[in-house]
Amino acid sequence: MIGFGPRATLGLFLTPMSSANGWDREVFSLSVAMQTLLYGAAQPFSGAIADRFGAIRVIIVGALLYAAGIFMMAHASTPGMLYLSSGVLIGFGLSGCSFNLVISSFGKLLPESWRSLAFGAGTAAGSFGQFLFSPLGVSLIDQLGWRATLEIFAGLLLLIIPLAFAIATPRADAPAAPGVAPSAAQTQTYRQALAEALGHRSYILLVLGFFTCGFQLGFVTLHLPAYLADRGLSAEVGGWTLGVIGLFNIVGAMLSGWLGGRMPKRYILSAIYFARALAVIFLITLPASPAVALIYGAMTGLLWLSSVPPTSGLVAVMFGTRWLTMLFGIAFFSHQVGGFLGIYLGGLLYTQTQSYDVVWWLGVLFGVLSAVINLPIVEKPVQRAAPVPA
């Protein structure tokens, strides 16, 4: 909840921070696009370290980097400082303390019968952070200014450190119970896990489909408040729309996790991507009003991070939990590449055309394509040879 909240509010800082420093929207957009890309690029590595040595060290280091980046962002007066703080520090920090690490820890600590619902609960907690921090951010910016708001958020992020101890996972090299032979999954190296996953057709389809999720989420998180303001709506409507997205995704993520234990996960993903495309069409084709914005927020919220439980669940079904954090991290990198493009193209094309229309319609196209891509996924474990005794 705490880790997802501040990042979900960054769109609220785009306009005041750009105005205060005399920047085009492209500058702020590029910093968050860098953050998104580095967050994804580092995720497989932080995931592999967490899989190998346990999650708690990775989460603590990530929280410190994240908090430092948010604090430095409050005092960034040049594009270079913004790229370092918002882009590099927050990007690497998120890769170590995001919900990816949390739900992967759930996969290792909880029994298989609880796994899908637990993935949904972990995702829903992040959504509650978005619901909580979005209106909080609007209120603090109005009362204290955007700089003080970022400083407060940086302090709150340090609460992640004591909470991390609740999801500490054991080291992979911990000795096995006496008389219990290790399984093929337990003896698999990270190189073997990578080769197995990257040669698996269903995993590749899953990774490609997850690109769309990132494109849509990245663009909406950063640019939706500005888009609504451009259409004559207030900053409060933008903040509450983001908050409604987070609120409804609590329901959506839990429902997705619950359904993931009862029906094919590929069908859930296909339905989510197609419905997102319909929600965008609803928003951009109807006259702007607070009601339309909030209804869009509710529709999108049900679908927002609901793709995470079935996506992580499919990785666990196909490959088990031994290298779950790393393999889900690779899928998440595809997600973040999509997020990078959604965020940066939003700022770039707006600067050139004074409109977000092209990016909205790209999101619709990608949603339909991902709905189709996920249908051929085969939901069953990979076949591995049993380990040969020494």
mmCIF file of C-alpha atoms in Angstrom:
data_model
loop_
_atom_site.group_PDB
_atom_site.id
_atom_site.type_symbol
_atom_site.label_atom_id
_atom_site.label_comp_id
_atom_site.label_asym_id
_atom_site.label_seq_id
_atom_site.Cartn_x
_atom_site.Cartn_y
_atom_site.Cartn_z
ATOM 1 C CA MET A 1 0.000 0.000 0.000
ATOM 2 C CA ILE A 2 2.727 2.457 0.998
ATOM 3 C CA GLY A 3 5.047 1.554 -1.867
ATOM 4 C CA PHE A 4 2.450 1.899 -4.602
ATOM 5 C CA GLY A 5 0.783 5.069 -3.314
ATOM 6 C CA PRO A 6 3.337 7.851 -3.973
ATOM 7 C CA ARG A 7 4.232 6.606 -7.439
ATOM 8 C CA ALA A 8 0.553 6.491 -8.410
ATOM 9 C CA THR A 9 0.249 10.225 -7.657
ATOM 10 C CA LEU A 10 3.124 11.491 -9.818
ATOM 11 C CA GLY A 11 0.685 12.751 -12.454
ATOM 12 C CA LEU A 12 -0.542 15.299 -9.905
ATOM 13 C CA PHE A 13 2.924 16.900 -9.894
ATOM 14 C CA LEU A 14 3.308 17.176 -13.677
ATOM 15 C CA THR A 15 1.586 20.549 -14.095
ATOM 16 C CA PRO A 16 2.747 22.422 -10.943
ATOM 17 C CA MET A 17 6.330 21.190 -11.133
ATOM 18 C CA SER A 18 6.606 21.933 -14.867
ATOM 19 C CA SER A 19 5.145 25.419 -14.369
ATOM 20 C CA ALA A 20 7.421 26.195 -11.413
ATOM 21 C CA ASN A 21 10.547 25.265 -13.377
ATOM 22 C CA GLY A 22 9.485 26.486 -16.829
ATOM 23 C CA TRP A 23 9.577 23.010 -18.383
ATOM 24 C CA ASP A 24 7.466 21.510 -21.156
ATOM 25 C CA ARG A 25 5.466 18.433 -20.191
ATOM 26 C CA GLU A 26 7.976 16.370 -22.165
ATOM 27 C CA VAL A 27 10.673 16.926 -19.478
ATOM 28 C CA PHE A 28 8.608 15.551 -16.614
ATOM 29 C CA SER A 29 7.220 12.803 -18.844
ATOM 30 C CA LEU A 30 10.728 11.686 -19.811
ATOM 31 C CA SER A 31 11.800 11.462 -16.151
ATOM 32 C CA VAL A 32 8.876 9.193 -15.278
ATOM 33 C CA ALA A 33 9.384 7.242 -18.499
ATOM 34 C CA MET A 34 13.025 6.645 -17.472
ATOM 35 C CA GLN A 35 11.810 5.590 -14.029
ATOM 36 C CA THR A 36 9.348 3.154 -15.568
ATOM 37 C CA LEU A 37 11.946 1.619 -17.864
ATOM 38 C CA LEU A 38 14.630 1.269 -15.155
ATOM 39 C CA TYR A 39 12.048 -0.138 -12.748
ATOM 40 C CA GLY A 40 11.321 -2.869 -15.276
ATOM 41 C CA ALA A 41 14.898 -3.415 -16.435
ATOM 42 C CA ALA A 42 16.164 -3.920 -12.883
ATOM 43 C CA GLN A 43 13.234 -6.103 -11.833
ATOM 44 C CA PRO A 44 14.607 -9.436 -13.134
ATOM 45 C CA PHE A 45 17.915 -8.781 -11.327
ATOM 46 C CA SER A 46 16.358 -7.687 -8.033
ATOM 47 C CA GLY A 47 14.003 -10.645 -8.385
ATOM 48 C CA ALA A 48 16.866 -13.083 -8.923
ATOM 49 C CA ILE A 49 18.674 -11.675 -5.858
ATOM 50 C CA ALA A 50 15.479 -12.008 -3.785
ATOM 51 C CA ASP A 51 14.969 -15.571 -5.053
ATOM 52 C CA ARG A 52 18.562 -16.453 -4.171
ATOM 53 C CA PHE A 53 19.168 -14.610 -0.893
ATOM 54 C CA GLY A 54 15.685 -13.779 0.433
ATOM 55 C CA ALA A 55 13.415 -10.779 -0.152
ATOM 56 C CA ILE A 56 13.968 -8.668 2.947
ATOM 57 C CA ARG A 57 17.377 -7.185 2.045
ATOM 58 C CA VAL A 58 16.178 -6.261 -1.435
ATOM 59 C CA ILE A 59 13.023 -4.585 -0.087
ATOM 60 C CA ILE A 60 14.926 -2.493 2.475
ATOM 61 C CA VAL A 61 17.494 -1.221 -0.037
ATOM 62 C CA GLY A 62 14.719 -0.502 -2.528
ATOM 63 C CA ALA A 63 12.733 1.498 0.037
ATOM 64 C CA LEU A 64 15.770 3.649 0.886
ATOM 65 C CA LEU A 65 16.460 4.425 -2.776
ATOM 66 C CA TYR A 66 12.778 5.156 -3.427
ATOM 67 C CA ALA A 67 12.504 7.554 -0.476
ATOM 68 C CA ALA A 68 15.739 9.309 -1.473
ATOM 69 C CA GLY A 69 14.465 9.749 -5.030
ATOM 70 C CA ILE A 70 11.136 11.241 -3.903
ATOM 71 C CA PHE A 71 12.940 13.644 -1.522
ATOM 72 C CA MET A 72 15.464 14.739 -4.177
ATOM 73 C CA MET A 73 12.644 15.186 -6.673
ATOM 74 C CA ALA A 74 11.167 17.854 -4.380
ATOM 75 C CA HIS A 75 14.352 19.893 -4.790
ATOM 76 C CA ALA A 76 15.129 19.199 -8.464
ATOM 77 C CA SER A 77 15.636 22.516 -10.248
ATOM 78 C CA THR A 78 17.128 21.236 -13.510
ATOM 79 C CA PRO A 79 16.065 18.473 -15.915
ATOM 80 C CA GLY A 80 19.233 16.556 -15.021
ATOM 81 C CA MET A 81 18.365 16.516 -11.315
ATOM 82 C CA LEU A 82 14.840 15.424 -12.161
ATOM 83 C CA TYR A 83 16.112 12.575 -14.336
ATOM 84 C CA LEU A 84 18.446 11.430 -11.534
ATOM 85 C CA SER A 85 15.810 11.580 -8.800
ATOM 86 C CA SER A 86 12.515 10.747 -10.490
ATOM 87 C CA GLY A 87 14.139 8.594 -13.148
ATOM 88 C CA VAL A 88 17.125 6.699 -11.735
ATOM 89 C CA LEU A 89 16.689 6.560 -7.944
ATOM 90 C CA ILE A 90 12.947 5.959 -7.895
ATOM 91 C CA GLY A 91 13.224 3.511 -10.793
ATOM 92 C CA PHE A 92 15.838 1.333 -9.090
ATOM 93 C CA GLY A 93 14.117 1.772 -5.726
ATOM 94 C CA LEU A 94 10.788 0.507 -7.043
ATOM 95 C CA SER A 95 12.454 -2.568 -8.509
ATOM 96 C CA GLY A 96 13.429 -3.557 -4.964
ATOM 97 C CA CYS A 97 10.316 -2.770 -2.918
ATOM 98 C CA SER A 98 7.344 -2.913 -5.275
ATOM 99 C CA PHE A 99 4.338 -5.231 -5.124
ATOM 100 C CA ASN A 100 6.245 -7.608 -7.435
ATOM 101 C CA LEU A 101 8.448 -8.603 -4.490
ATOM 102 C CA VAL A 102 5.460 -8.783 -2.152
ATOM 103 C CA ILE A 103 3.291 -11.107 -4.236
ATOM 104 C CA SER A 104 6.272 -13.279 -5.142
ATOM 105 C CA SER A 105 6.977 -13.647 -1.423
ATOM 106 C CA PHE A 106 3.349 -14.673 -0.951
ATOM 107 C CA GLY A 107 3.894 -17.361 -3.603
ATOM 108 C CA LYS A 108 6.797 -18.783 -1.601
ATOM 109 C CA LEU A 109 5.323 -18.432 1.901
ATOM 110 C CA LEU A 110 1.696 -19.483 1.396
ATOM 111 C CA PRO A 111 0.227 -22.851 0.334
ATOM 112 C CA GLU A 112 -0.727 -23.330 -3.307
ATOM 113 C CA SER A 113 -4.454 -23.336 -2.506
ATOM 114 C CA TRP A 114 -4.153 -19.746 -1.238
ATOM 115 C CA ARG A 115 -1.809 -18.510 -3.943
ATOM 116 C CA SER A 116 -4.170 -16.951 -6.502
ATOM 117 C CA LEU A 117 -6.264 -15.163 -3.881
ATOM 118 C CA ALA A 118 -3.116 -13.973 -2.094
ATOM 119 C CA PHE A 119 -1.791 -12.517 -5.361
ATOM 120 C CA GLY A 120 -5.074 -10.651 -5.674
ATOM 121 C CA ALA A 121 -4.858 -9.397 -2.085
ATOM 122 C CA GLY A 122 -1.304 -8.144 -2.539
ATOM 123 C CA THR A 123 -2.290 -6.354 -5.731
ATOM 124 C CA ALA A 124 -5.398 -4.912 -4.046
ATOM 125 C CA ALA A 125 -3.206 -3.462 -1.291
ATOM 126 C CA GLY A 126 -1.289 -1.497 -3.908
ATOM 127 C CA SER A 127 -4.589 -0.288 -5.346
ATOM 128 C CA PHE A 128 -5.695 0.880 -1.904
ATOM 129 C CA GLY A 129 -2.467 2.882 -1.769
ATOM 130 C CA GLN A 130 -3.458 4.600 -4.999
ATOM 131 C CA PHE A 131 -6.944 5.313 -3.620
ATOM 132 C CA LEU A 132 -5.482 6.679 -0.381
ATOM 133 C CA PHE A 133 -2.602 8.740 -1.738
ATOM 134 C CA SER A 134 -4.329 10.350 -4.760
ATOM 135 C CA PRO A 135 -6.824 12.556 -2.860
ATOM 136 C CA LEU A 136 -4.240 12.955 -0.077
ATOM 137 C CA GLY A 137 -1.776 14.278 -2.644
ATOM 138 C CA VAL A 138 -4.315 16.787 -4.029
ATOM 139 C CA SER A 139 -5.107 18.016 -0.520
ATOM 140 C CA LEU A 140 -1.463 18.337 0.565
ATOM 141 C CA ILE A 141 -0.479 20.134 -2.656
ATOM 142 C CA ASP A 142 -3.298 22.651 -2.121
ATOM 143 C CA GLN A 143 -2.410 23.236 1.533
ATOM 144 C CA LEU A 144 1.373 22.870 1.672
ATOM 145 C CA GLY A 145 2.609 22.989 -1.920
ATOM 146 C CA TRP A 146 4.039 20.270 -4.138
ATOM 147 C CA ARG A 147 7.547 20.339 -2.621
ATOM 148 C CA ALA A 148 6.368 19.721 0.937
ATOM 149 C CA THR A 149 4.031 17.007 -0.314
ATOM 150 C CA LEU A 150 6.910 15.099 -1.891
ATOM 151 C CA GLU A 151 8.947 15.433 1.312
ATOM 152 C CA ILE A 152 6.060 13.990 3.345
ATOM 153 C CA PHE A 153 5.715 11.097 0.905
ATOM 154 C CA ALA A 154 9.455 10.391 1.226
ATOM 155 C CA GLY A 155 9.110 10.098 4.989
ATOM 156 C CA LEU A 156 6.108 7.781 4.728
ATOM 157 C CA LEU A 157 8.045 5.449 2.421
ATOM 158 C CA LEU A 158 10.460 4.624 5.244
ATOM 159 C CA LEU A 159 7.611 2.713 6.920
ATOM 160 C CA ILE A 160 8.220 -0.019 4.337
ATOM 161 C CA ILE A 161 11.402 -1.053 6.180
ATOM 162 C CA PRO A 162 9.841 -2.480 9.379
ATOM 163 C CA LEU A 163 6.922 -3.925 7.394
ATOM 164 C CA ALA A 164 9.332 -5.860 5.167
ATOM 165 C CA PHE A 165 10.132 -8.266 7.986
ATOM 166 C CA ALA A 166 6.627 -9.755 7.704
ATOM 167 C CA ILE A 167 7.370 -11.237 4.272
ATOM 168 C CA ALA A 168 10.952 -12.376 4.756
ATOM 169 C CA THR A 169 11.602 -15.418 2.563
ATOM 170 C CA PRO A 170 14.320 -18.007 3.250
ATOM 171 C CA ARG A 171 17.579 -18.124 1.332
ATOM 172 C CA ALA A 172 17.609 -20.557 -1.551
ATOM 173 C CA ASP A 173 20.728 -22.227 -0.186
ATOM 174 C CA ALA A 174 19.057 -23.059 3.135
ATOM 175 C CA PRO A 175 19.611 -26.762 3.905
ATOM 176 C CA ALA A 176 16.794 -29.153 3.030
ATOM 177 C CA ALA A 177 15.028 -31.186 5.672
ATOM 178 C CA PRO A 178 16.886 -34.382 6.626
ATOM 179 C CA GLY A 179 16.068 -37.281 4.344
ATOM 180 C CA VAL A 180 14.254 -35.097 1.770
ATOM 181 C CA ALA A 181 15.766 -35.130 -1.722
ATOM 182 C CA PRO A 182 15.662 -31.818 -3.612
ATOM 183 C CA SER A 183 13.295 -31.631 -6.577
ATOM 184 C CA ALA A 184 14.240 -30.658 -10.131
ATOM 185 C CA ALA A 185 12.836 -27.176 -9.528
ATOM 186 C CA GLN A 186 14.884 -26.721 -6.345
ATOM 187 C CA THR A 187 18.154 -27.652 -8.066
ATOM 188 C CA GLN A 188 17.500 -25.496 -11.140
ATOM 189 C CA THR A 189 19.952 -22.606 -11.644
ATOM 190 C CA TYR A 190 18.840 -19.175 -12.774
ATOM 191 C CA ARG A 191 20.454 -19.758 -16.179
ATOM 192 C CA GLN A 192 18.464 -22.955 -16.625
ATOM 193 C CA ALA A 193 15.295 -21.182 -15.519
ATOM 194 C CA LEU A 194 15.872 -18.387 -18.026
ATOM 195 C CA ALA A 195 16.552 -20.787 -20.897
ATOM 196 C CA GLU A 196 13.457 -22.811 -20.034
ATOM 197 C CA ALA A 197 11.178 -19.761 -19.833
ATOM 198 C CA LEU A 198 12.483 -17.943 -22.906
ATOM 199 C CA GLY A 199 12.021 -21.097 -24.953
ATOM 200 C CA HIS A 200 8.429 -21.558 -23.808
ATOM 201 C CA ARG A 201 5.824 -20.286 -26.305
ATOM 202 C CA SER A 202 3.099 -19.596 -23.756
ATOM 203 C CA TYR A 203 5.483 -17.574 -21.571
ATOM 204 C CA ILE A 204 6.489 -15.433 -24.554
ATOM 205 C CA LEU A 205 2.820 -14.760 -25.374
ATOM 206 C CA LEU A 206 2.196 -13.820 -21.747
ATOM 207 C CA VAL A 207 5.147 -11.426 -21.759
ATOM 208 C CA LEU A 208 4.028 -9.792 -25.013
ATOM 209 C CA GLY A 209 0.494 -9.321 -23.749
ATOM 210 C CA PHE A 210 1.736 -7.720 -20.522
ATOM 211 C CA PHE A 211 3.308 -4.931 -22.626
ATOM 212 C CA THR A 212 -0.164 -3.511 -23.211
ATOM 213 C CA CYS A 213 -0.931 -3.399 -19.501
ATOM 214 C CA GLY A 214 2.114 -1.198 -18.936
ATOM 215 C CA PHE A 215 1.373 1.071 -21.905
ATOM 216 C CA GLN A 216 -2.156 1.771 -20.709
ATOM 217 C CA LEU A 217 -1.346 2.114 -16.996
ATOM 218 C CA GLY A 218 1.721 4.287 -17.508
ATOM 219 C CA PHE A 219 -0.048 6.730 -19.800
ATOM 220 C CA VAL A 220 -3.182 7.000 -17.665
ATOM 221 C CA THR A 221 -1.329 7.367 -14.338
ATOM 222 C CA LEU A 222 0.777 10.278 -15.519
ATOM 223 C CA HIS A 223 -1.352 12.027 -18.132
ATOM 224 C CA LEU A 224 -4.993 11.485 -17.111
ATOM 225 C CA PRO A 225 -5.137 14.454 -14.668
ATOM 226 C CA ALA A 226 -3.672 16.777 -17.320
ATOM 227 C CA TYR A 227 -5.983 15.330 -20.009
ATOM 228 C CA LEU A 228 -9.049 15.975 -17.859
ATOM 229 C CA ALA A 229 -7.824 19.499 -17.041
ATOM 230 C CA ASP A 230 -7.332 20.187 -20.756
ATOM 231 C CA ARG A 231 -10.976 19.244 -21.267
ATOM 232 C CA GLY A 232 -12.113 21.754 -18.665
ATOM 233 C CA LEU A 233 -12.316 19.634 -15.520
ATOM 234 C CA SER A 234 -10.726 20.559 -12.183
ATOM 235 C CA ALA A 235 -7.601 19.111 -10.582
ATOM 236 C CA GLU A 236 -9.836 17.644 -7.882
ATOM 237 C CA VAL A 237 -11.702 15.613 -10.509
ATOM 238 C CA GLY A 238 -8.373 14.286 -11.800
ATOM 239 C CA GLY A 239 -7.239 13.336 -8.310
ATOM 240 C CA TRP A 240 -10.518 11.666 -7.432
ATOM 241 C CA THR A 241 -10.577 9.810 -10.743
ATOM 242 C CA LEU A 242 -7.180 8.299 -9.950
ATOM 243 C CA GLY A 243 -8.457 7.562 -6.457
ATOM 244 C CA VAL A 244 -11.563 5.840 -7.823
ATOM 245 C CA ILE A 245 -9.338 3.735 -10.090
ATOM 246 C CA GLY A 246 -7.445 2.586 -7.012
ATOM 247 C CA LEU A 247 -10.613 1.991 -4.989
ATOM 248 C CA PHE A 248 -12.318 -0.108 -7.644
ATOM 249 C CA ASN A 249 -9.175 -2.061 -8.358
ATOM 250 C CA ILE A 250 -9.278 -3.343 -4.790
ATOM 251 C CA VAL A 251 -12.441 -5.130 -5.891
ATOM 252 C CA GLY A 252 -11.058 -5.936 -9.334
ATOM 253 C CA ALA A 253 -7.778 -7.388 -8.078
ATOM 254 C CA MET A 254 -9.469 -9.519 -5.415
ATOM 255 C CA LEU A 255 -12.060 -10.719 -7.929
ATOM 256 C CA SER A 256 -9.357 -11.501 -10.470
ATOM 257 C CA GLY A 257 -7.391 -13.452 -7.862
ATOM 258 C CA TRP A 258 -10.498 -15.360 -6.770
ATOM 259 C CA LEU A 259 -11.482 -16.176 -10.367
ATOM 260 C CA GLY A 260 -7.910 -17.250 -11.126
ATOM 261 C CA GLY A 261 -8.361 -20.227 -8.845
ATOM 262 C CA ARG A 262 -11.602 -21.239 -10.549
ATOM 263 C CA MET A 263 -11.294 -20.651 -14.303
ATOM 264 C CA PRO A 264 -8.567 -20.432 -16.971
ATOM 265 C CA LYS A 265 -6.354 -17.436 -16.305
ATOM 266 C CA ARG A 266 -5.819 -16.744 -20.008
ATOM 267 C CA TYR A 267 -9.544 -16.026 -20.416
ATOM 268 C CA ILE A 268 -9.430 -13.587 -17.512
ATOM 269 C CA LEU A 269 -6.518 -11.722 -19.117
ATOM 270 C CA SER A 270 -8.183 -11.611 -22.522
ATOM 271 C CA ALA A 271 -11.377 -10.176 -21.033
ATOM 272 C CA ILE A 272 -9.425 -7.561 -19.048
ATOM 273 C CA TYR A 273 -7.521 -6.226 -22.063
ATOM 274 C CA PHE A 274 -10.606 -6.073 -24.282
ATOM 275 C CA ALA A 275 -12.682 -4.331 -21.613
ATOM 276 C CA ARG A 276 -9.939 -1.744 -21.086
ATOM 277 C CA ALA A 277 -10.144 -0.825 -24.773
ATOM 278 C CA LEU A 278 -13.901 -0.299 -24.419
ATOM 279 C CA ALA A 279 -13.385 1.893 -21.338
ATOM 280 C CA VAL A 280 -11.016 4.195 -23.245
ATOM 281 C CA ILE A 281 -13.491 4.547 -26.103
ATOM 282 C CA PHE A 282 -16.140 5.502 -23.528
ATOM 283 C CA LEU A 283 -13.931 8.258 -22.052
ATOM 284 C CA ILE A 284 -12.657 9.910 -25.226
ATOM 285 C CA THR A 285 -15.855 9.831 -27.284
ATOM 286 C CA LEU A 286 -18.293 11.257 -24.703
ATOM 287 C CA PRO A 287 -18.452 14.932 -23.665
ATOM 288 C CA ALA A 288 -16.184 15.687 -20.721
ATOM 289 C CA SER A 289 -17.890 15.819 -17.337
ATOM 290 C CA PRO A 290 -17.079 14.767 -13.766
ATOM 291 C CA ALA A 291 -19.569 11.904 -14.100
ATOM 292 C CA VAL A 292 -17.921 10.543 -17.257
ATOM 293 C CA ALA A 293 -14.467 10.821 -15.662
ATOM 294 C CA LEU A 294 -15.520 9.026 -12.484
ATOM 295 C CA ILE A 295 -17.414 6.303 -14.374
ATOM 296 C CA TYR A 296 -14.309 5.773 -16.501
ATOM 297 C CA GLY A 297 -12.285 5.597 -13.278
ATOM 298 C CA ALA A 298 -14.598 2.932 -11.881
ATOM 299 C CA MET A 299 -14.562 0.887 -15.113
ATOM 300 C CA THR A 300 -10.797 1.141 -15.461
ATOM 301 C CA GLY A 301 -10.271 0.471 -11.764
ATOM 302 C CA LEU A 302 -11.945 -2.923 -11.997
ATOM 303 C CA LEU A 303 -9.409 -3.775 -14.727
ATOM 304 C CA TRP A 304 -6.389 -1.745 -13.564
ATOM 305 C CA LEU A 305 -3.989 -4.167 -11.884
ATOM 306 C CA SER A 306 -6.358 -7.092 -12.237
ATOM 307 C CA SER A 307 -3.985 -8.485 -14.856
ATOM 308 C CA VAL A 308 -1.282 -9.049 -12.214
ATOM 309 C CA PRO A 309 -2.805 -12.032 -10.312
ATOM 310 C CA PRO A 310 -3.473 -14.134 -13.464
ATOM 311 C CA THR A 311 -0.129 -13.136 -15.006
ATOM 312 C CA SER A 312 1.923 -14.020 -11.920
ATOM 313 C CA GLY A 313 -0.296 -17.053 -11.411
ATOM 314 C CA LEU A 314 0.451 -18.325 -14.916
ATOM 315 C CA VAL A 315 4.191 -17.941 -14.310
ATOM 316 C CA ALA A 316 3.830 -19.978 -11.105
ATOM 317 C CA VAL A 317 1.717 -22.628 -12.873
ATOM 318 C CA MET A 318 4.196 -23.023 -15.712
ATOM 319 C CA PHE A 319 7.492 -22.851 -13.798
ATOM 320 C CA GLY A 320 6.785 -23.144 -10.056
ATOM 321 C CA THR A 321 7.915 -20.659 -7.386
ATOM 322 C CA ARG A 322 11.693 -21.303 -7.230
ATOM 323 C CA TRP A 323 12.517 -18.466 -9.651
ATOM 324 C CA LEU A 324 9.076 -16.826 -9.606
ATOM 325 C CA THR A 325 10.303 -13.340 -8.703
ATOM 326 C CA MET A 326 12.860 -13.324 -11.519
ATOM 327 C CA LEU A 327 10.563 -14.784 -14.182
ATOM 328 C CA PHE A 328 7.678 -12.518 -13.257
ATOM 329 C CA GLY A 329 10.252 -9.700 -13.287
ATOM 330 C CA ILE A 330 11.008 -10.426 -16.953
ATOM 331 C CA ALA A 331 7.306 -10.260 -17.756
ATOM 332 C CA PHE A 332 7.164 -7.045 -15.752
ATOM 333 C CA PHE A 333 10.030 -5.602 -17.801
ATOM 334 C CA SER A 334 7.817 -5.979 -20.885
ATOM 335 C CA HIS A 335 5.090 -4.228 -18.891
ATOM 336 C CA GLN A 336 7.455 -1.370 -18.082
ATOM 337 C CA VAL A 337 8.680 -1.016 -21.668
ATOM 338 C CA GLY A 338 5.040 -0.476 -22.537
ATOM 339 C CA GLY A 339 4.759 1.990 -19.663
ATOM 340 C CA PHE A 340 7.825 3.883 -20.893
ATOM 341 C CA LEU A 341 6.304 4.276 -24.347
ATOM 342 C CA GLY A 342 2.900 5.268 -22.997
ATOM 343 C CA ILE A 343 4.365 7.897 -20.679
ATOM 344 C CA TYR A 344 6.919 9.340 -23.075
ATOM 345 C CA LEU A 345 4.723 9.289 -26.176
ATOM 346 C CA GLY A 346 2.026 11.029 -24.169
ATOM 347 C CA GLY A 347 4.354 13.927 -23.379
ATOM 348 C CA LEU A 348 6.054 13.992 -26.780
ATOM 349 C CA LEU A 349 2.910 13.877 -28.903
ATOM 350 C CA TYR A 350 1.152 16.370 -26.665
ATOM 351 C CA THR A 351 4.034 18.801 -27.100
ATOM 352 C CA GLN A 352 3.839 18.362 -30.879
ATOM 353 C CA THR A 353 0.059 18.215 -31.375
ATOM 354 C CA GLN A 354 -1.444 19.646 -28.164
ATOM 355 C CA SER A 355 -3.557 16.486 -27.993
ATOM 356 C CA TYR A 356 -3.462 13.022 -26.402
ATOM 357 C CA ASP A 357 -5.791 11.449 -28.975
ATOM 358 C CA VAL A 358 -3.182 9.366 -30.822
ATOM 359 C CA VAL A 359 -1.954 7.721 -27.624
ATOM 360 C CA TRP A 360 -5.493 6.948 -26.456
ATOM 361 C CA TRP A 361 -6.248 5.146 -29.726
ATOM 362 C CA LEU A 362 -2.943 3.278 -29.573
ATOM 363 C CA GLY A 363 -4.058 2.000 -26.171
ATOM 364 C CA VAL A 364 -7.303 0.760 -27.716
ATOM 365 C CA LEU A 365 -5.404 -1.058 -30.488
ATOM 366 C CA PHE A 366 -2.958 -2.682 -28.078
ATOM 367 C CA GLY A 367 -5.825 -3.753 -25.824
ATOM 368 C CA VAL A 368 -7.520 -5.646 -28.648
ATOM 369 C CA LEU A 369 -4.247 -7.242 -29.767
ATOM 370 C CA SER A 370 -3.413 -8.419 -26.241
ATOM 371 C CA ALA A 371 -6.895 -9.858 -25.811
ATOM 372 C CA VAL A 372 -6.146 -12.067 -28.828
ATOM 373 C CA ILE A 373 -2.532 -12.885 -27.873
ATOM 374 C CA ASN A 374 -3.458 -14.376 -24.496
ATOM 375 C CA LEU A 375 -6.010 -16.878 -25.800
ATOM 376 C CA PRO A 376 -3.519 -19.537 -27.094
ATOM 377 C CA ILE A 377 -1.606 -19.750 -23.767
ATOM 378 C CA VAL A 378 -1.352 -23.303 -22.415
ATOM 379 C CA GLU A 379 -1.896 -23.445 -18.646
ATOM 380 C CA LYS A 380 0.115 -26.407 -17.408
ATOM 381 C CA PRO A 381 3.513 -27.010 -15.773
ATOM 382 C CA VAL A 382 6.575 -27.499 -17.944
ATOM 383 C CA GLN A 383 7.930 -31.023 -18.101
ATOM 384 C CA ARG A 384 11.298 -31.441 -16.387
ATOM 385 C CA ALA A 385 13.546 -34.444 -16.062
ATOM 386 C CA ALA A 386 14.029 -35.681 -12.510
ATOM 387 C CA PRO A 387 17.417 -34.793 -10.964
ATOM 388 C CA VAL A 388 20.027 -37.523 -11.296
ATOM 389 C CA PRO A 389 21.504 -38.641 -7.924
ATOM 390 C CA ALA A 390 25.182 -37.896 -7.515
#
